[in-house]
Amino acid sequence: MAYNITLIPGDGVGPEIAEAAVRVLEATGISFNWEIQNAGGEVYEKEGNPLPDRVLDSIKKNRIAIKGPVTTPVGTGFRSVNVTLRQALDLYSCVRPCKSYKGARTRYDNIDLVIIRENTEDLYAGIEYEKGSEGAKSIISLVEKLSNKKIRQDSGISLKPISVFGTERIVRYAFEYAKKNRRKKVTAVHKANIMKFSDGLFLEVSREVAKDYPDIEFEDKIIDNMCMQLVQKPELYDVLVLPNLYGDVVSDLGAGLIGGLGLAPGANIGDGYAVFEATHGSAPKYKGLNKANPMAVMLSGVMMLRHLGETDAAERVDNAIASVIREGKHVTYDMKPSPDDPSAETTSGVADAVISRLNS
Ligand code: NAD
């Protein structure tokens, strides 16, 4: 039997790293029917929509997708394809494991954290009003009426909704993940001392949900302290659950702990569908150079194999990647002592090295 999977190559370095991951996944001997769907800037130019319905329909049909990164214009232009996809398919849990691999260049050994980021609410909700717009003016006057607080007239406004529903399901997901994966502790991360009604709600609901899991330790940390603690004593943490924006920022911090974005995989999971993608973006400056590290998307493929129940194949790919990292020869520039190391392997060369170990 072949698995039907939607493949979104993305842009920037996306197509090269996605191709490398596809080659590795196929080398496991498992059969896949890849349904290729493009999204992003070029699609927007041609079709007037960076995320056409055909992409969503394909994922709805296949239920599983693997995706390369997609560029989002900064400040202006279309809204993030990545955020829209997560919202449209209600992929509310973003799961980002940060695990040390022996041989990766990093200041830390033995990191084993899992970041669980809420994926649909918070400042990522996409409810924004441009400076001077009718919406911004109305909100400014409404806020003044309701709270007697002044917002400067020349302000742009982004809203931060955090609901009981959204928090409860992500925190429950984090505890269920901890239970299933024999993890010992869940830490809820927030800024409830300042944002009492959004982060405060996140904390209150987290505490309530934690009561249903007496065998798993629960604690909470304020986001700024959390960042410092992760740099100083990452070994004290296990599963972290965070609202959307903090989850985004801490994911890159977590990637930094294990040797960089080239090693940080991820999955966006909802009740109906799952989309696997690396934590990193499209690294446009390396587009087409066969230079970017494909391991994060390969490791996202490992997460996909586990999701499909193909645990043996997942272990084999994970071990093959670990062996390439340990040896340190066939790794890309970002994993070498210096970024201009002439012995840096190419993107496709990393795939060859992983495949040769997979079959040895
Ligand atoms: P980025 O993650 O693309 O790059 C950050 C740094 O890491 C850069 O120096 C880059 O060259 C390097 N890097 C990233 N991936 C790498 C890899 N696989 N191998 C080697 N080096 C790698 O972040 P950015 O520069 O802030 O974002 C670029 C674009 O990607 C933006 O348009 C952003 O919106 C988008 N983005 C997309 C996603 C996604 O598709 N899920 C996620 C994050 C950012």
Tab-separated table of C-alpha atoms in Angstrom, residues 134-149 151 153 157:
chain	number	residue	atom	x	y	z
A	134	GLU	CA	-11.450	53.060	9.989
A	135	GLY	CA	-10.841	49.927	12.062
A	136	ALA	CA	-7.908	51.459	13.948
A	137	LYS	CA	-9.842	54.675	14.583
A	138	SER	CA	-12.881	52.768	15.886
A	139	ILE	CA	-10.802	50.632	18.191
A	140	ILE	CA	-8.940	53.655	19.516
A	141	SER	CA	-12.180	55.439	20.381
A	142	LEU	CA	-13.800	52.273	21.789
A	143	VAL	CA	-10.812	51.621	24.050
A	144	GLU	CA	-10.867	55.198	25.235
A	145	LYS	CA	-14.556	54.875	26.067
A	146	LEU	CA	-14.222	51.493	27.787
A	147	SER	CA	-11.016	51.947	29.722
A	148	ASN	CA	-10.277	55.631	29.745
A	149	LYS	CA	-6.865	54.797	28.287
A	151	ILE	CA	-3.975	55.025	22.334
A	153	GLN	CA	-3.983	58.192	16.894
A	157	ILE	CA	-3.187	47.738	16.114
